[in-house]
């Protein structure tokens, strides 16, 4: 595989970014950077960053750009510095989310002599967003993600690995899902259009099964490379 494959996964809440990101990162041997996961880890550990971000996450808003971008900058810089002369492939899940974050993101990549190869846009219908998120359950111990219909645990409401009771994410309440979807359309659509004009968008039909979506993403990235 060509070195320094830099890709971004964009999609509505529940589009399947997290589900696909792990498989795609494994397939291409990329480092996966998920801002949602990093922010949730900070919330769980009650760091200052986490306490600040929680106010926004719980309401379905984006955390402030300066918090998210400086967090990303540190992760990316330390990854790249430790990879001198080696492959620096990176997959971003949920970052950047708007034009403001993207401007700062492009500056970070420029400084590190990297550039985006492709933006994978997982497009799903609004009714499927609600269906996915109201049926999502997560393990509070290992963060494994389940879906009550499409990817259910083997035993009623228990994590297959940890055997602890599954929970619903705080931001998967109907009113918060609605807000997240509004924020996504207002702030992320212009970003998708920005990359469309640069011919970098690989649009994937996210309404299909997880296996089919993965096949389409890999085919799309292979064309973009
Ligand atoms: P984040 O965690 O990134 O939330 P999101 O973008 O709303 O996306 P989700 O994690 O809800 O969904 P997903 O697309 O990963 O779907 P999943 O694979 O789990 O961010 C949370 C919050 O953090 C944000 O709202 C914001 O406040 C903050 N934040 C994060 N990044 C930020 C940034 N850059 N700037 C500022 N703030 C930021 O799938 C969903 C369900 O469907 C699962 O149950 C799964 O099993 C199932 N499923 C997946 N694919 C399929 C399929 N094809 N068929 C059937 N079921 C499927």
PDB file of C-alpha atoms and ligand atoms in Angstrom:
ATOM      1  CA  UNK A   1       0.000   0.000   0.000  1.00  0.00           C
ATOM      2  CA  UNK A   2       1.123   3.531  -0.783  1.00  0.00           C
ATOM      3  CA  UNK A   3       2.430   5.368   2.303  1.00  0.00           C
ATOM      4  CA  UNK A   4       0.747   8.264   4.054  1.00  0.00           C
ATOM      5  CA  UNK A   5      -2.843   7.492   3.162  1.00  0.00           C
ATOM      6  CA  UNK A   6      -4.763  10.280   4.910  1.00  0.00           C
ATOM      7  CA  UNK A   7      -8.545   9.774   4.872  1.00  0.00           C
ATOM      8  CA  UNK A   8     -11.487  11.319   6.672  1.00  0.00           C
ATOM      9  CA  UNK A   9     -14.796   9.583   7.452  1.00  0.00           C
ATOM     10  CA  UNK A  10     -17.797  11.904   7.410  1.00  0.00           C
ATOM     11  CA  UNK A  11     -21.437  11.058   7.938  1.00  0.00           C
ATOM     12  CA  UNK A  12     -24.536  11.790   9.979  1.00  0.00           C
ATOM     13  CA  UNK A  13     -24.829  10.594  13.577  1.00  0.00           C
ATOM     14  CA  UNK A  14     -25.331   6.826  13.348  1.00  0.00           C
ATOM     15  CA  UNK A  15     -24.127   6.612   9.745  1.00  0.00           C
ATOM     16  CA  UNK A  16     -21.788   3.819  10.822  1.00  0.00           C
ATOM     17  CA  UNK A  17     -18.540   5.811  10.974  1.00  0.00           C
ATOM     18  CA  UNK A  18     -17.295   4.130  14.153  1.00  0.00           C
ATOM     19  CA  UNK A  19     -18.328   0.670  12.941  1.00  0.00           C
ATOM     20  CA  UNK A  20     -16.540   1.107   9.619  1.00  0.00           C
ATOM     21  CA  UNK A  21     -13.563   3.075  10.932  1.00  0.00           C
ATOM     22  CA  UNK A  22     -12.167   0.134  12.888  1.00  0.00           C
ATOM     23  CA  UNK A  23     -12.396  -2.253   9.919  1.00  0.00           C
ATOM     24  CA  UNK A  24     -11.008   0.278   7.435  1.00  0.00           C
ATOM     25  CA  UNK A  25      -8.094   1.189   9.738  1.00  0.00           C
ATOM     26  CA  UNK A  26      -7.282  -2.519  10.154  1.00  0.00           C
ATOM     27  CA  UNK A  27      -7.488  -3.139   6.420  1.00  0.00           C
ATOM     28  CA  UNK A  28      -5.099  -0.311   5.500  1.00  0.00           C
ATOM     29  CA  UNK A  29      -3.056  -0.480   8.696  1.00  0.00           C
ATOM     30  CA  UNK A  30      -3.827   3.177   9.467  1.00  0.00           C
ATOM     31  CA  UNK A  31      -3.783   4.855  12.831  1.00  0.00           C
ATOM     32  CA  UNK A  32      -7.405   5.595  13.708  1.00  0.00           C
ATOM     33  CA  UNK A  33      -8.237   8.920  15.339  1.00  0.00           C
ATOM     34  CA  UNK A  34     -11.845   9.284  16.516  1.00  0.00           C
ATOM     35  CA  UNK A  35     -12.681  12.608  18.140  1.00  0.00           C
ATOM     36  CA  UNK A  36     -15.930  11.185  19.588  1.00  0.00           C
ATOM     37  CA  UNK A  37     -14.013   8.360  21.303  1.00  0.00           C
ATOM     38  CA  UNK A  38     -11.272  10.672  22.607  1.00  0.00           C
ATOM     39  CA  UNK A  39     -13.838  13.130  23.962  1.00  0.00           C
ATOM     40  CA  UNK A  40     -15.872  10.349  25.628  1.00  0.00           C
ATOM     41  CA  UNK A  41     -12.687   8.960  27.228  1.00  0.00           C
ATOM     42  CA  UNK A  42     -12.010  12.427  28.647  1.00  0.00           C
ATOM     43  CA  UNK A  43     -15.586  12.710  29.916  1.00  0.00           C
ATOM     44  CA  UNK A  44     -15.283   9.299  31.599  1.00  0.00           C
ATOM     45  CA  UNK A  45     -11.962  10.241  33.210  1.00  0.00           C
ATOM     46  CA  UNK A  46     -13.383  13.597  34.264  1.00  0.00           C
ATOM     47  CA  UNK A  47     -10.471  15.569  32.802  1.00  0.00           C
ATOM     48  CA  UNK A  48     -10.874  19.353  32.456  1.00  0.00           C
ATOM     49  CA  UNK A  49     -11.266  18.897  28.722  1.00  0.00           C
ATOM     50  CA  UNK A  50     -13.876  16.190  29.289  1.00  0.00           C
ATOM     51  CA  UNK A  51     -15.878  18.272  31.772  1.00  0.00           C
ATOM     52  CA  UNK A  52     -15.938  21.186  29.335  1.00  0.00           C
ATOM     53  CA  UNK A  53     -16.800  19.000  26.319  1.00  0.00           C
ATOM     54  CA  UNK A  54     -19.618  17.169  28.175  1.00  0.00           C
ATOM     55  CA  UNK A  55     -21.757  20.326  28.256  1.00  0.00           C
ATOM     56  CA  UNK A  56     -21.774  20.355  24.455  1.00  0.00           C
ATOM     57  CA  UNK A  57     -21.979  16.599  23.800  1.00  0.00           C
ATOM     58  CA  UNK A  58     -25.001  16.121  26.097  1.00  0.00           C
ATOM     59  CA  UNK A  59     -26.897  18.826  24.197  1.00  0.00           C
ATOM     60  CA  UNK A  60     -26.008  17.528  20.759  1.00  0.00           C
ATOM     61  CA  UNK A  61     -23.711  20.441  19.921  1.00  0.00           C
ATOM     62  CA  UNK A  62     -20.126  20.339  18.711  1.00  0.00           C
ATOM     63  CA  UNK A  63     -17.410  20.814  21.301  1.00  0.00           C
ATOM     64  CA  UNK A  64     -15.525  24.106  20.771  1.00  0.00           C
ATOM     65  CA  UNK A  65     -13.135  23.962  17.808  1.00  0.00           C
ATOM     66  CA  UNK A  66     -10.111  25.101  19.816  1.00  0.00           C
ATOM     67  CA  UNK A  67     -10.492  22.174  22.269  1.00  0.00           C
ATOM     68  CA  UNK A  68     -10.901  19.591  19.523  1.00  0.00           C
ATOM     69  CA  UNK A  69      -8.248  20.948  17.174  1.00  0.00           C
ATOM     70  CA  UNK A  70      -5.537  21.289  19.823  1.00  0.00           C
ATOM     71  CA  UNK A  71      -6.334  17.746  21.006  1.00  0.00           C
ATOM     72  CA  UNK A  72      -6.010  16.448  17.422  1.00  0.00           C
ATOM     73  CA  UNK A  73      -2.847  18.442  16.799  1.00  0.00           C
ATOM     74  CA  UNK A  74      -1.122  16.797  19.772  1.00  0.00           C
ATOM     75  CA  UNK A  75      -2.176  13.277  18.740  1.00  0.00           C
ATOM     76  CA  UNK A  76      -1.199  13.732  15.084  1.00  0.00           C
ATOM     77  CA  UNK A  77       2.121  15.452  15.812  1.00  0.00           C
ATOM     78  CA  UNK A  78       3.289  12.830  18.285  1.00  0.00           C
ATOM     79  CA  UNK A  79       2.226  10.029  15.909  1.00  0.00           C
ATOM     80  CA  UNK A  80       4.091  11.579  12.954  1.00  0.00           C
ATOM     81  CA  UNK A  81       7.214  12.383  15.007  1.00  0.00           C
ATOM     82  CA  UNK A  82       7.447   8.753  16.094  1.00  0.00           C
ATOM     83  CA  UNK A  83       7.111   7.551  12.511  1.00  0.00           C
ATOM     84  CA  UNK A  84      10.079   9.289  10.865  1.00  0.00           C
ATOM     85  CA  UNK A  85      10.722   7.563   7.545  1.00  0.00           C
ATOM     86  CA  UNK A  86       7.840   5.114   8.089  1.00  0.00           C
ATOM     87  CA  UNK A  87       4.244   4.942   6.872  1.00  0.00           C
ATOM     88  CA  UNK A  88       2.136   7.738   8.376  1.00  0.00           C
ATOM     89  CA  UNK A  89      -1.318   6.613   7.238  1.00  0.00           C
ATOM     90  CA  UNK A  90      -4.133   8.115   9.288  1.00  0.00           C
ATOM     91  CA  UNK A  91      -7.884   7.678   9.335  1.00  0.00           C
ATOM     92  CA  UNK A  92      -9.979  10.395  10.997  1.00  0.00           C
ATOM     93  CA  UNK A  93     -13.440   9.474  12.272  1.00  0.00           C
ATOM     94  CA  UNK A  94     -15.644  12.495  12.957  1.00  0.00           C
ATOM     95  CA  UNK A  95     -13.005  15.142  12.369  1.00  0.00           C
ATOM     96  CA  UNK A  96     -13.066  17.720  10.862  1.00  0.00           C
ATOM     97  CA  UNK A  97     -16.796  18.486  11.182  1.00  0.00           C
ATOM     98  CA  UNK A  98     -17.044  21.995   9.834  1.00  0.00           C
ATOM     99  CA  UNK A  99     -15.157  24.528   7.730  1.00  0.00           C
ATOM    100  CA  UNK A 100     -13.607  26.167  10.796  1.00  0.00           C
ATOM    101  CA  UNK A 101     -12.063  22.887  12.019  1.00  0.00           C
ATOM    102  CA  UNK A 102     -11.067  22.019   8.489  1.00  0.00           C
ATOM    103  CA  UNK A 103      -9.068  25.222   8.001  1.00  0.00           C
ATOM    104  CA  UNK A 104      -6.999  24.465  11.100  1.00  0.00           C
ATOM    105  CA  UNK A 105      -6.753  20.780  10.111  1.00  0.00           C
ATOM    106  CA  UNK A 106      -5.323  21.663   6.701  1.00  0.00           C
ATOM    107  CA  UNK A 107      -2.749  23.896   8.414  1.00  0.00           C
ATOM    108  CA  UNK A 108      -1.696  21.025  10.697  1.00  0.00           C
ATOM    109  CA  UNK A 109      -1.353  18.639   7.747  1.00  0.00           C
ATOM    110  CA  UNK A 110       0.586  21.264   5.761  1.00  0.00           C
ATOM    111  CA  UNK A 111       3.062  21.747   8.595  1.00  0.00           C
ATOM    112  CA  UNK A 112       3.631  17.990   8.625  1.00  0.00           C
ATOM    113  CA  UNK A 113       3.864  17.739   4.843  1.00  0.00           C
ATOM    114  CA  UNK A 114       0.753  15.567   4.612  1.00  0.00           C
ATOM    115  CA  UNK A 115      -2.435  15.959   2.605  1.00  0.00           C
ATOM    116  CA  UNK A 116      -5.915  14.442   2.458  1.00  0.00           C
ATOM    117  CA  UNK A 117      -6.297  11.688  -0.130  1.00  0.00           C
ATOM    118  CA  UNK A 118     -10.009  11.095   0.250  1.00  0.00           C
ATOM    119  CA  UNK A 119     -13.091  12.058   2.216  1.00  0.00           C
ATOM    120  CA  UNK A 120     -15.369   9.062   2.690  1.00  0.00           C
ATOM    121  CA  UNK A 121     -18.889  10.391   3.003  1.00  0.00           C
ATOM    122  CA  UNK A 122     -21.285   7.764   4.381  1.00  0.00           C
ATOM    123  CA  UNK A 123     -24.703   9.010   3.335  1.00  0.00           C
ATOM    124  CA  UNK A 124     -27.773   7.619   5.155  1.00  0.00           C
ATOM    125  CA  UNK A 125     -31.445   8.527   5.308  1.00  0.00           C
ATOM    126  CA  UNK A 126     -32.764  10.402   8.350  1.00  0.00           C
ATOM    127  CA  UNK A 127     -35.207   7.647   9.357  1.00  0.00           C
ATOM    128  CA  UNK A 128     -32.300   5.195   9.433  1.00  0.00           C
ATOM    129  CA  UNK A 129     -30.338   7.564  11.694  1.00  0.00           C
ATOM    130  CA  UNK A 130     -33.095   7.277  14.323  1.00  0.00           C
ATOM    131  CA  UNK A 131     -33.436   3.522  13.837  1.00  0.00           C
ATOM    132  CA  UNK A 132     -29.685   3.005  14.270  1.00  0.00           C
ATOM    133  CA  UNK A 133     -29.209   5.249  17.284  1.00  0.00           C
ATOM    134  CA  UNK A 134     -32.273   4.281  19.299  1.00  0.00           C
ATOM    135  CA  UNK A 135     -31.196   0.629  18.969  1.00  0.00           C
ATOM    136  CA  UNK A 136     -27.511   1.221  19.703  1.00  0.00           C
ATOM    137  CA  UNK A 137     -26.171  -0.159  22.979  1.00  0.00           C
ATOM    138  CA  UNK A 138     -22.612   0.050  24.247  1.00  0.00           C
ATOM    139  CA  UNK A 139     -20.546  -1.777  26.807  1.00  0.00           C
ATOM    140  CA  UNK A 140     -19.541   0.708  29.535  1.00  0.00           C
ATOM    141  CA  UNK A 141     -16.377  -1.334  30.190  1.00  0.00           C
ATOM    142  CA  UNK A 142     -14.836  -2.041  26.755  1.00  0.00           C
ATOM    143  CA  UNK A 143     -16.970   0.387  24.650  1.00  0.00           C
ATOM    144  CA  UNK A 144     -17.953  -2.368  22.200  1.00  0.00           C
ATOM    145  CA  UNK A 145     -20.896  -1.196  20.116  1.00  0.00           C
ATOM    146  CA  UNK A 146     -24.025  -3.315  19.533  1.00  0.00           C
ATOM    147  CA  UNK A 147     -27.271  -2.849  17.651  1.00  0.00           C
ATOM    148  CA  UNK A 148     -30.316  -4.598  19.102  1.00  0.00           C
ATOM    149  CA  UNK A 149     -31.445  -5.903  15.681  1.00  0.00           C
ATOM    150  CA  UNK A 150     -28.414  -5.984  13.395  1.00  0.00           C
ATOM    151  CA  UNK A 151     -25.604  -6.751  15.809  1.00  0.00           C
ATOM    152  CA  UNK A 152     -27.207  -7.946  19.056  1.00  0.00           C
ATOM    153  CA  UNK A 153     -25.342  -9.340  22.074  1.00  0.00           C
ATOM    154  CA  UNK A 154     -25.523 -13.135  22.502  1.00  0.00           C
ATOM    155  CA  UNK A 155     -27.177 -12.838  25.918  1.00  0.00           C
ATOM    156  CA  UNK A 156     -29.893 -10.395  26.774  1.00  0.00           C
ATOM    157  CA  UNK A 157     -28.365  -6.929  27.195  1.00  0.00           C
ATOM    158  CA  UNK A 158     -24.919  -8.221  28.271  1.00  0.00           C
ATOM    159  CA  UNK A 159     -21.587  -7.534  26.599  1.00  0.00           C
ATOM    160  CA  UNK A 160     -20.331 -10.736  24.919  1.00  0.00           C
ATOM    161  CA  UNK A 161     -16.786 -10.028  26.139  1.00  0.00           C
ATOM    162  CA  UNK A 162     -17.164  -8.368  29.559  1.00  0.00           C
ATOM    163  CA  UNK A 163     -20.571  -9.799  30.585  1.00  0.00           C
ATOM    164  CA  UNK A 164     -21.537  -6.408  31.989  1.00  0.00           C
ATOM    165  CA  UNK A 165     -24.883  -4.735  31.362  1.00  0.00           C
ATOM    166  CA  UNK A 166     -25.046  -2.705  28.148  1.00  0.00           C
ATOM    167  CA  UNK A 167     -26.013   0.957  28.308  1.00  0.00           C
ATOM    168  CA  UNK A 168     -27.475   3.592  25.985  1.00  0.00           C
ATOM    169  CA  UNK A 169     -25.294   6.597  25.160  1.00  0.00           C
ATOM    170  CA  UNK A 170     -26.524   9.786  26.876  1.00  0.00           C
ATOM    171  CA  UNK A 171     -26.658  11.549  23.498  1.00  0.00           C
ATOM    172  CA  UNK A 172     -28.792   8.795  21.927  1.00  0.00           C
ATOM    173  CA  UNK A 173     -31.996  10.246  23.432  1.00  0.00           C
ATOM    174  CA  UNK A 174     -34.473  11.252  20.723  1.00  0.00           C
ATOM    175  CA  UNK A 175     -34.296  15.015  21.359  1.00  0.00           C
ATOM    176  CA  UNK A 176     -30.475  14.968  21.367  1.00  0.00           C
ATOM    177  CA  UNK A 177     -30.373  12.862  18.169  1.00  0.00           C
ATOM    178  CA  UNK A 178     -32.618  15.468  16.535  1.00  0.00           C
ATOM    179  CA  UNK A 179     -30.266  18.270  17.580  1.00  0.00           C
ATOM    180  CA  UNK A 180     -27.165  16.344  16.417  1.00  0.00           C
ATOM    181  CA  UNK A 181     -28.747  15.803  13.031  1.00  0.00           C
ATOM    182  CA  UNK A 182     -29.581  19.526  12.736  1.00  0.00           C
ATOM    183  CA  UNK A 183     -26.029  20.508  13.692  1.00  0.00           C
ATOM    184  CA  UNK A 184     -24.651  17.972  11.213  1.00  0.00           C
ATOM    185  CA  UNK A 185     -26.716  19.355   8.339  1.00  0.00           C
ATOM    186  CA  UNK A 186     -25.938  22.983   9.151  1.00  0.00           C
ATOM    187  CA  UNK A 187     -22.191  22.640   9.743  1.00  0.00           C
ATOM    188  CA  UNK A 188     -20.995  19.487   7.984  1.00  0.00           C
ATOM    189  CA  UNK A 189     -22.843  19.745   4.655  1.00  0.00           C
ATOM    190  CA  UNK A 190     -20.787  22.832   3.645  1.00  0.00           C
ATOM    191  CA  UNK A 191     -17.612  20.858   4.450  1.00  0.00           C
ATOM    192  CA  UNK A 192     -18.741  17.991   2.208  1.00  0.00           C
ATOM    193  CA  UNK A 193     -19.402  20.513  -0.577  1.00  0.00           C
ATOM    194  CA  UNK A 194     -15.938  22.025  -0.060  1.00  0.00           C
ATOM    195  CA  UNK A 195     -14.295  18.645  -0.620  1.00  0.00           C
ATOM    196  CA  UNK A 196     -16.678  17.766  -3.447  1.00  0.00           C
ATOM    197  CA  UNK A 197     -15.396  20.801  -5.350  1.00  0.00           C
ATOM    198  CA  UNK A 198     -11.863  19.493  -4.830  1.00  0.00           C
ATOM    199  CA  UNK A 199     -12.944  16.100  -6.202  1.00  0.00           C
ATOM    200  CA  UNK A 200     -11.972  14.343  -3.005  1.00  0.00           C
ATOM    201  CA  UNK A 201     -15.357  12.976  -1.908  1.00  0.00           C
ATOM    202  CA  UNK A 202     -16.085   9.255  -2.161  1.00  0.00           C
ATOM    203  CA  UNK A 203     -19.826   8.983  -1.497  1.00  0.00           C
ATOM    204  CA  UNK A 204     -21.046   5.689  -0.055  1.00  0.00           C
ATOM    205  CA  UNK A 205     -24.623   4.507   0.375  1.00  0.00           C
ATOM    206  CA  UNK A 206     -24.676   3.894   4.137  1.00  0.00           C
ATOM    207  CA  UNK A 207     -28.215   2.442   4.132  1.00  0.00           C
ATOM    208  CA  UNK A 208     -26.794  -0.953   3.104  1.00  0.00           C
ATOM    209  CA  UNK A 209     -25.585  -3.701   5.453  1.00  0.00           C
ATOM    210  CA  UNK A 210     -22.348  -3.067   7.367  1.00  0.00           C
ATOM    211  CA  UNK A 211     -20.474  -5.641   5.239  1.00  0.00           C
ATOM    212  CA  UNK A 212     -21.619  -4.056   1.979  1.00  0.00           C
ATOM    213  CA  UNK A 213     -20.746  -0.571   3.211  1.00  0.00           C
ATOM    214  CA  UNK A 214     -17.237  -1.780   4.085  1.00  0.00           C
ATOM    215  CA  UNK A 215     -16.762  -3.292   0.610  1.00  0.00           C
ATOM    216  CA  UNK A 216     -17.875  -0.014  -0.999  1.00  0.00           C
ATOM    217  CA  UNK A 217     -15.554   2.053   1.202  1.00  0.00           C
ATOM    218  CA  UNK A 218     -12.530  -0.089   0.345  1.00  0.00           C
ATOM    219  CA  UNK A 219     -13.359   0.061  -3.369  1.00  0.00           C
ATOM    220  CA  UNK A 220     -13.784   3.848  -3.067  1.00  0.00           C
ATOM    221  CA  UNK A 221     -10.475   4.374  -1.243  1.00  0.00           C
ATOM    222  CA  UNK A 222      -8.630   2.192  -3.741  1.00  0.00           C
ATOM    223  CA  UNK A 223      -9.920   4.427  -6.550  1.00  0.00           C
ATOM    224  CA  UNK A 224      -9.002   7.618  -4.666  1.00  0.00           C
ATOM    225  CA  UNK A 225      -5.408   6.491  -3.948  1.00  0.00           C
TER     226      UNK A 225
HETATM  227  P1  LIG B   1     -19.362  10.899  17.745  1.00  0.00           P
HETATM  228  O1  LIG B   1     -19.237   9.785  18.664  1.00  0.00           O
HETATM  229  O2  LIG B   1     -18.401  11.037  16.640  1.00  0.00           O
HETATM  230  O3  LIG B   1     -20.878  10.929  17.257  1.00  0.00           O
HETATM  231  P2  LIG B   1     -21.572  11.010  15.831  1.00  0.00           P
HETATM  232  O4  LIG B   1     -20.796  11.677  14.760  1.00  0.00           O
HETATM  233  O5  LIG B   1     -22.891  11.585  16.125  1.00  0.00           O
HETATM  234  O6  LIG B   1     -21.598   9.549  15.382  1.00  0.00           O
HETATM  235  P3  LIG B   1     -22.027   8.287  16.220  1.00  0.00           P
HETATM  236  O7  LIG B   1     -20.881   7.816  17.056  1.00  0.00           O
HETATM  237  O8  LIG B   1     -23.324   8.523  16.918  1.00  0.00           O
HETATM  238  O9  LIG B   1     -22.378   7.286  15.048  1.00  0.00           O
HETATM  239  P4  LIG B   1     -21.470   6.469  14.045  1.00  0.00           P
HETATM  240  O10 LIG B   1     -21.581   7.089  12.703  1.00  0.00           O
HETATM  241  O11 LIG B   1     -20.091   6.253  14.589  1.00  0.00           O
HETATM  242  O12 LIG B   1     -22.304   5.121  14.024  1.00  0.00           O
HETATM  243  P5  LIG B   1     -21.982   3.673  14.651  1.00  0.00           P
HETATM  244  O13 LIG B   1     -20.902   3.012  13.857  1.00  0.00           O
HETATM  245  O14 LIG B   1     -21.818   3.746  16.127  1.00  0.00           O
HETATM  246  O15 LIG B   1     -19.349  12.274  18.544  1.00  0.00           O
HETATM  247  C1  LIG B   1     -20.172  12.442  19.684  1.00  0.00           C
HETATM  248  C2  LIG B   1     -20.171  13.902  20.093  1.00  0.00           C
HETATM  249  O16 LIG B   1     -18.815  14.319  20.390  1.00  0.00           O
HETATM  250  C3  LIG B   1     -20.645  14.900  19.018  1.00  0.00           C
HETATM  251  O17 LIG B   1     -22.049  15.023  18.988  1.00  0.00           O
HETATM  252  C4  LIG B   1     -19.945  16.180  19.476  1.00  0.00           C
HETATM  253  O18 LIG B   1     -20.601  16.745  20.566  1.00  0.00           O
HETATM  254  C5  LIG B   1     -18.598  15.651  19.962  1.00  0.00           C
HETATM  255  N1  LIG B   1     -17.612  15.637  18.857  1.00  0.00           N
HETATM  256  C6  LIG B   1     -17.094  14.552  18.215  1.00  0.00           C
HETATM  257  N2  LIG B   1     -16.235  14.918  17.258  1.00  0.00           N
HETATM  258  C7  LIG B   1     -16.214  16.287  17.302  1.00  0.00           C
HETATM  259  C8  LIG B   1     -15.541  17.275  16.544  1.00  0.00           C
HETATM  260  N3  LIG B   1     -14.717  16.978  15.536  1.00  0.00           N
HETATM  261  N4  LIG B   1     -15.760  18.571  16.870  1.00  0.00           N
HETATM  262  C9  LIG B   1     -16.573  18.930  17.873  1.00  0.00           C
HETATM  263  N5  LIG B   1     -17.259  18.039  18.621  1.00  0.00           N
HETATM  264  C10 LIG B   1     -17.082  16.734  18.327  1.00  0.00           C
HETATM  265  O19 LIG B   1     -23.359   2.940  14.280  1.00  0.00           O
HETATM  266  C11 LIG B   1     -24.576   3.307  14.926  1.00  0.00           C
HETATM  267  C12 LIG B   1     -25.383   2.040  15.237  1.00  0.00           C
HETATM  268  O20 LIG B   1     -25.771   1.410  14.007  1.00  0.00           O
HETATM  269  C13 LIG B   1     -24.612   0.976  16.010  1.00  0.00           C
HETATM  270  O21 LIG B   1     -25.511   0.319  16.850  1.00  0.00           O
HETATM  271  C14 LIG B   1     -24.092  -0.004  14.917  1.00  0.00           C
HETATM  272  O22 LIG B   1     -23.960  -1.334  15.401  1.00  0.00           O
HETATM  273  C15 LIG B   1     -25.212   0.090  13.891  1.00  0.00           C
HETATM  274  N6  LIG B   1     -24.757   0.018  12.498  1.00  0.00           N
HETATM  275  C16 LIG B   1     -23.662   0.612  11.958  1.00  0.00           C
HETATM  276  N7  LIG B   1     -23.628   0.379  10.630  1.00  0.00           N
HETATM  277  C17 LIG B   1     -24.729  -0.375  10.329  1.00  0.00           C
HETATM  278  C18 LIG B   1     -25.259  -0.902   9.118  1.00  0.00           C
HETATM  279  N8  LIG B   1     -24.662  -0.676   7.928  1.00  0.00           N
HETATM  280  N9  LIG B   1     -26.408  -1.607   9.187  1.00  0.00           N
HETATM  281  C19 LIG B   1     -27.041  -1.804  10.357  1.00  0.00           C
HETATM  282  N10 LIG B   1     -26.593  -1.314  11.552  1.00  0.00           N
HETATM  283  C20 LIG B   1     -25.451  -0.592  11.529  1.00  0.00           C
END
